[in-house]
PDB file of C-alpha atoms in Angstrom:
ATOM      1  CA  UNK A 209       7.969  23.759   2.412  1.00  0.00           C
ATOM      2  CA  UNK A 210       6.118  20.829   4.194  1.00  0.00           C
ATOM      3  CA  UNK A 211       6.719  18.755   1.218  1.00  0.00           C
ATOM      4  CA  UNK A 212      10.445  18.915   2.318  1.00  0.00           C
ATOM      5  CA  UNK A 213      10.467  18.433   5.851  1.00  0.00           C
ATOM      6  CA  UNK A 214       8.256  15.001   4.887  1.00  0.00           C
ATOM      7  CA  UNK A 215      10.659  13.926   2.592  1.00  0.00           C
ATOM      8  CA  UNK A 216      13.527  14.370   5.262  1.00  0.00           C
ATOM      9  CA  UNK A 217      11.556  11.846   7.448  1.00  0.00           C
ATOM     10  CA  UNK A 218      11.076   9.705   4.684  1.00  0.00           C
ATOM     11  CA  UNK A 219      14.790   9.684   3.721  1.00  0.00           C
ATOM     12  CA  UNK A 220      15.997   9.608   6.938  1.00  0.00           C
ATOM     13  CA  UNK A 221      13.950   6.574   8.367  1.00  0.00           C
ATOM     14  CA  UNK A 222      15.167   4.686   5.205  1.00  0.00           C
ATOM     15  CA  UNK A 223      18.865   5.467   6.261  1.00  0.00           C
ATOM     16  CA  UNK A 224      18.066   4.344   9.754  1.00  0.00           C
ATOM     17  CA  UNK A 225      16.912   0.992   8.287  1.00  0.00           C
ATOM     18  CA  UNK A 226      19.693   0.389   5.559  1.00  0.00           C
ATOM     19  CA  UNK A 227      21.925   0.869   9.312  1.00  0.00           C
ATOM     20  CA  UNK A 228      19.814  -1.334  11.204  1.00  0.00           C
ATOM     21  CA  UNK A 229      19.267  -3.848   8.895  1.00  0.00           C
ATOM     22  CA  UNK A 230      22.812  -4.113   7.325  1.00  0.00           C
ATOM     23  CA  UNK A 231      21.044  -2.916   3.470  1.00  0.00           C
ATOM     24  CA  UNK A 232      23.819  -2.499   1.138  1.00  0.00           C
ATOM     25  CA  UNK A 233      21.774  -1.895  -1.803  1.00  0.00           C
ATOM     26  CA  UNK A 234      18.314  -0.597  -1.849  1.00  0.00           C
ATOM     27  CA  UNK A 235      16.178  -1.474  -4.080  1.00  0.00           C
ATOM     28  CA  UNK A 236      12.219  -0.203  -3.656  1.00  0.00           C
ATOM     29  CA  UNK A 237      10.814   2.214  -1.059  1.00  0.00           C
ATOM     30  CA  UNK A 238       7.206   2.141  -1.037  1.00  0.00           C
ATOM     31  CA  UNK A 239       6.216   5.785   0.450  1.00  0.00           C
ATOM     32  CA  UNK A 240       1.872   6.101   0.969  1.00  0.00           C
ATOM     33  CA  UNK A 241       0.813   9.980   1.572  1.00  0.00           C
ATOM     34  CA  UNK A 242      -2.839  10.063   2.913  1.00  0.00           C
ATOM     35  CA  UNK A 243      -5.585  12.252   0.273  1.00  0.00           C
ATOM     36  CA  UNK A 244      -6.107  14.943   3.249  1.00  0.00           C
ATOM     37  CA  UNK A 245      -2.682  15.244   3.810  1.00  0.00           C
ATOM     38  CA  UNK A 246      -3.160  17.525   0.566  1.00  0.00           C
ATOM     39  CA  UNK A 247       0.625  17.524  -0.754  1.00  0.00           C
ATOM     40  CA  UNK A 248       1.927  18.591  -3.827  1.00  0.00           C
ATOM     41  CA  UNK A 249       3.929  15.257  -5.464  1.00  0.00           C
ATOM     42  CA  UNK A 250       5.600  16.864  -7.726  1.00  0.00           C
ATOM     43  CA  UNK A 251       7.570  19.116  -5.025  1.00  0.00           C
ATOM     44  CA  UNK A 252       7.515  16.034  -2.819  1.00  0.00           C
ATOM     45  CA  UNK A 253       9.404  13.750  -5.246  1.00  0.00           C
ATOM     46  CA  UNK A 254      11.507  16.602  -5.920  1.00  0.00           C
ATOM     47  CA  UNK A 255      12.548  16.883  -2.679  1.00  0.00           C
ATOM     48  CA  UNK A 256      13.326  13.494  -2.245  1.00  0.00           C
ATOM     49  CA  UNK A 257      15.346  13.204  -4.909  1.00  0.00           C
ATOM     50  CA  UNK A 258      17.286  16.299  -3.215  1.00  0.00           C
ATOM     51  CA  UNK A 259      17.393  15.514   0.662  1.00  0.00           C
ATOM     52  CA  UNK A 260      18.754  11.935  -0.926  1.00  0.00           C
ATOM     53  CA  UNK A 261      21.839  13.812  -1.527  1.00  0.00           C
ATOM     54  CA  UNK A 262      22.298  15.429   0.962  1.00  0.00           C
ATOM     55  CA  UNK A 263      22.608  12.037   3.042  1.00  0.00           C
ATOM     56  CA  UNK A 264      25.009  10.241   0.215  1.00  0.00           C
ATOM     57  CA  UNK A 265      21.337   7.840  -0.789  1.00  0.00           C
ATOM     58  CA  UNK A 266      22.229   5.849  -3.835  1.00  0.00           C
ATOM     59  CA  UNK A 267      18.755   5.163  -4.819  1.00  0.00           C
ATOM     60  CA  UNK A 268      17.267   5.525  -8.386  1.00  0.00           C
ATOM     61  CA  UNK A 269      14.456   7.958  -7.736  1.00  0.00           C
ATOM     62  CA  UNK A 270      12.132   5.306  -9.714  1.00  0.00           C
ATOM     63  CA  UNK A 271      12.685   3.249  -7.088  1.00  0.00           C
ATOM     64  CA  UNK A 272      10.786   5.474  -5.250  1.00  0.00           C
ATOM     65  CA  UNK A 273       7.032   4.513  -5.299  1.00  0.00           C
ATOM     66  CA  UNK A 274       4.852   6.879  -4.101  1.00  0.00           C
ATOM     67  CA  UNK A 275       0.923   5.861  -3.889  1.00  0.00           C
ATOM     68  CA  UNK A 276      -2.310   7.676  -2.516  1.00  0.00           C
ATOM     69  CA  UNK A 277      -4.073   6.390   0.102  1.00  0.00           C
ATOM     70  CA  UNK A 278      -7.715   7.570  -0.326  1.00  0.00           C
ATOM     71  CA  UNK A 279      -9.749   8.880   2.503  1.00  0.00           C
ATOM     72  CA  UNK A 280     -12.669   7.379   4.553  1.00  0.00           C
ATOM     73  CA  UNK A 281     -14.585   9.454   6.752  1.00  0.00           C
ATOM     74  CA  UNK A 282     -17.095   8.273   9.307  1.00  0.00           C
ATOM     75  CA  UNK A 283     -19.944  10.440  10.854  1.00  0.00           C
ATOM     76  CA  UNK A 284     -19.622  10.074  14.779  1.00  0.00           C
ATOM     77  CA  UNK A 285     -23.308  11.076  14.786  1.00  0.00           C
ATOM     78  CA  UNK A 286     -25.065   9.282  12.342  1.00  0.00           C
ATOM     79  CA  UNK A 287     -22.482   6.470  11.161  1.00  0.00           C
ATOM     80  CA  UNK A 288     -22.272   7.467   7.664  1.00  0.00           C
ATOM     81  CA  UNK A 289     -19.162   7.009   5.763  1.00  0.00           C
ATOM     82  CA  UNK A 290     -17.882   8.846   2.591  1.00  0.00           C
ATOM     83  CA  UNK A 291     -14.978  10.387   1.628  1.00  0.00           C
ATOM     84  CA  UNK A 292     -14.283  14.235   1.064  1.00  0.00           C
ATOM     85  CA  UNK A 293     -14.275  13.683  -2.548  1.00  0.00           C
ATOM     86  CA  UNK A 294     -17.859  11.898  -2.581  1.00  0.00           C
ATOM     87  CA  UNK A 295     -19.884  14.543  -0.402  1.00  0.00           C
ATOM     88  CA  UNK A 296     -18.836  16.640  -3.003  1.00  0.00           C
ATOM     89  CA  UNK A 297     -16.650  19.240  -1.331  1.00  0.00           C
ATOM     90  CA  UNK A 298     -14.957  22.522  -2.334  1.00  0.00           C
ATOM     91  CA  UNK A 299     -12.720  24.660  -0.396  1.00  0.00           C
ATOM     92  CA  UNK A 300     -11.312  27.096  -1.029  1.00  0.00           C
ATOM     93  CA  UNK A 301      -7.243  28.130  -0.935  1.00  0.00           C
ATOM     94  CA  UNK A 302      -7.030  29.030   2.353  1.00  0.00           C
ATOM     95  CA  UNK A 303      -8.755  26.153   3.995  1.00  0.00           C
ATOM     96  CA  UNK A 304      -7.498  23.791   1.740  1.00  0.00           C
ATOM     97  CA  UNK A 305      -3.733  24.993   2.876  1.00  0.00           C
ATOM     98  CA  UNK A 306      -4.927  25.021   6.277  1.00  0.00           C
ATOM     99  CA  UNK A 307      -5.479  21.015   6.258  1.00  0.00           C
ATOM    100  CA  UNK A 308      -2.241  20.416   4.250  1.00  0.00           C
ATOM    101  CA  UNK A 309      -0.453  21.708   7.180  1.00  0.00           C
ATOM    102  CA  UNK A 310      -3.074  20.097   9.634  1.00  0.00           C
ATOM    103  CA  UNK A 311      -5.537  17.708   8.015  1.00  0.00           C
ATOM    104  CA  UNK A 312      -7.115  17.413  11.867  1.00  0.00           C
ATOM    105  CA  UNK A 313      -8.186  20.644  11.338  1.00  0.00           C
ATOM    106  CA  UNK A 314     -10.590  19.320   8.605  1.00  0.00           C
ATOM    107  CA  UNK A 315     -13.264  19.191  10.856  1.00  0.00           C
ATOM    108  CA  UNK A 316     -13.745  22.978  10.898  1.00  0.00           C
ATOM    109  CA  UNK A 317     -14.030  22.725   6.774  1.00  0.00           C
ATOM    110  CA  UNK A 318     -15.875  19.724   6.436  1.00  0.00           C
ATOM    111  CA  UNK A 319     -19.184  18.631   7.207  1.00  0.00           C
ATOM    112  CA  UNK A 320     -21.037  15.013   7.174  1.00  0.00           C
ATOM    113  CA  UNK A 321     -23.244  14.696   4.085  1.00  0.00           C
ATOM    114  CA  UNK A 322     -26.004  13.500   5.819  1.00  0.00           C
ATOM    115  CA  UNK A 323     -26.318  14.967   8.995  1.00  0.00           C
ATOM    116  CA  UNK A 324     -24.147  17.752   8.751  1.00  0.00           C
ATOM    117  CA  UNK A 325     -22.134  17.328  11.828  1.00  0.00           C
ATOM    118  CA  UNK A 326     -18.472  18.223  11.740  1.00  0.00           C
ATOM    119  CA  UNK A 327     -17.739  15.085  14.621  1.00  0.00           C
ATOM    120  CA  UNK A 328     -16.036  12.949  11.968  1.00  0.00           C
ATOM    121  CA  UNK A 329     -13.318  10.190  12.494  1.00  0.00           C
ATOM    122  CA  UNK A 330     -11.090  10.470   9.286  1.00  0.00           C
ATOM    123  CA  UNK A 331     -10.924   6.670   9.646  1.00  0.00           C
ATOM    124  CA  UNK A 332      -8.028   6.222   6.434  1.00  0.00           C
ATOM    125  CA  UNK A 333      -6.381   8.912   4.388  1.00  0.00           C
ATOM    126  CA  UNK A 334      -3.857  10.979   6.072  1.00  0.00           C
ATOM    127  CA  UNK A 335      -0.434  10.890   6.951  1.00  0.00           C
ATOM    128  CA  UNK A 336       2.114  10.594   5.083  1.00  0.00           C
ATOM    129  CA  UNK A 337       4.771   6.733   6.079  1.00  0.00           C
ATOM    130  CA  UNK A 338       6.768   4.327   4.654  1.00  0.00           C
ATOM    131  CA  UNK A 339       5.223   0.822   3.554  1.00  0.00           C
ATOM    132  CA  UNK A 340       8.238  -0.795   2.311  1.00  0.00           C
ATOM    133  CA  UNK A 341      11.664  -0.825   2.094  1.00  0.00           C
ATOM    134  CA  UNK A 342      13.350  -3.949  -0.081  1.00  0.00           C
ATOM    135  CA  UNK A 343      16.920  -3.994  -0.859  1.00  0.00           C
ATOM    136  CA  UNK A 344      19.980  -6.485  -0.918  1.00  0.00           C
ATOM    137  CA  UNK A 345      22.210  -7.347   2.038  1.00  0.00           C
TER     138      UNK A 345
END
């Protein structure tokens, strides 16, 4: 279910800007969803496609790009910086649903590598926000 309510922010910014910007045609929406954020694409792009009609969108749903932005951690102890994939960690359902829904809540999961503090920054990775929006006037 959060896959949908992100996807009706992501649709409804993009009609805000077609409005504001006098778009009659777009062309490319560049959508970046941060690793931690933990979301199912397939349901994502799914609902997309579906909250697109529900606000008249004519968009090809290939025009909608999504990428991954992968995380960087840094260690507010010791200054090291991986990512969640490098140190190598496994959780399990319930904590990985848990940061889906609120990746700050990661630090209760997660632990530095080196020093094993959980005072991390997640410098890069999370989120979920538009990059671009191209189309023709």
């Amino acid at each position: 279910m959060h896959e949908w309510a992100l996807a009706e922010s992501v649709i409804t910014t993009v009609v805000d800007e077609i409005r504001l910007n006098n778009i009659r045609k777009v062309t490319k929406v560049d959508v970046m969803v941060g690793e931690l954020q933990q979301i199912d694409l397939e349901i994502f792009r799914f609902a997309l496609e579906n909250v697109m009609k529900t606000y008249e969108l004519s968009l090809e749903s290939k025009a909608i790009r999504i990428a991954i932005e992968k995380n960087i951690l840094r260690c507010e102890v010791c200054g090291k910086i991986w990512s969640f994939g490098d140190a190598g960690c496994r959780l399990g359902e319930d904590e990985a649903e848990a940061i889906h829904f609120i990746p700050e809540i990661a630090h209760v999961y997660i632990r530095c590598p080196e020093c094993s503090s959980p005072d991390f920054e997640i410098v890069k990775g999370r989120g979920v926000w538009i990059k671009t929006i191209e189309g023709e006037r």
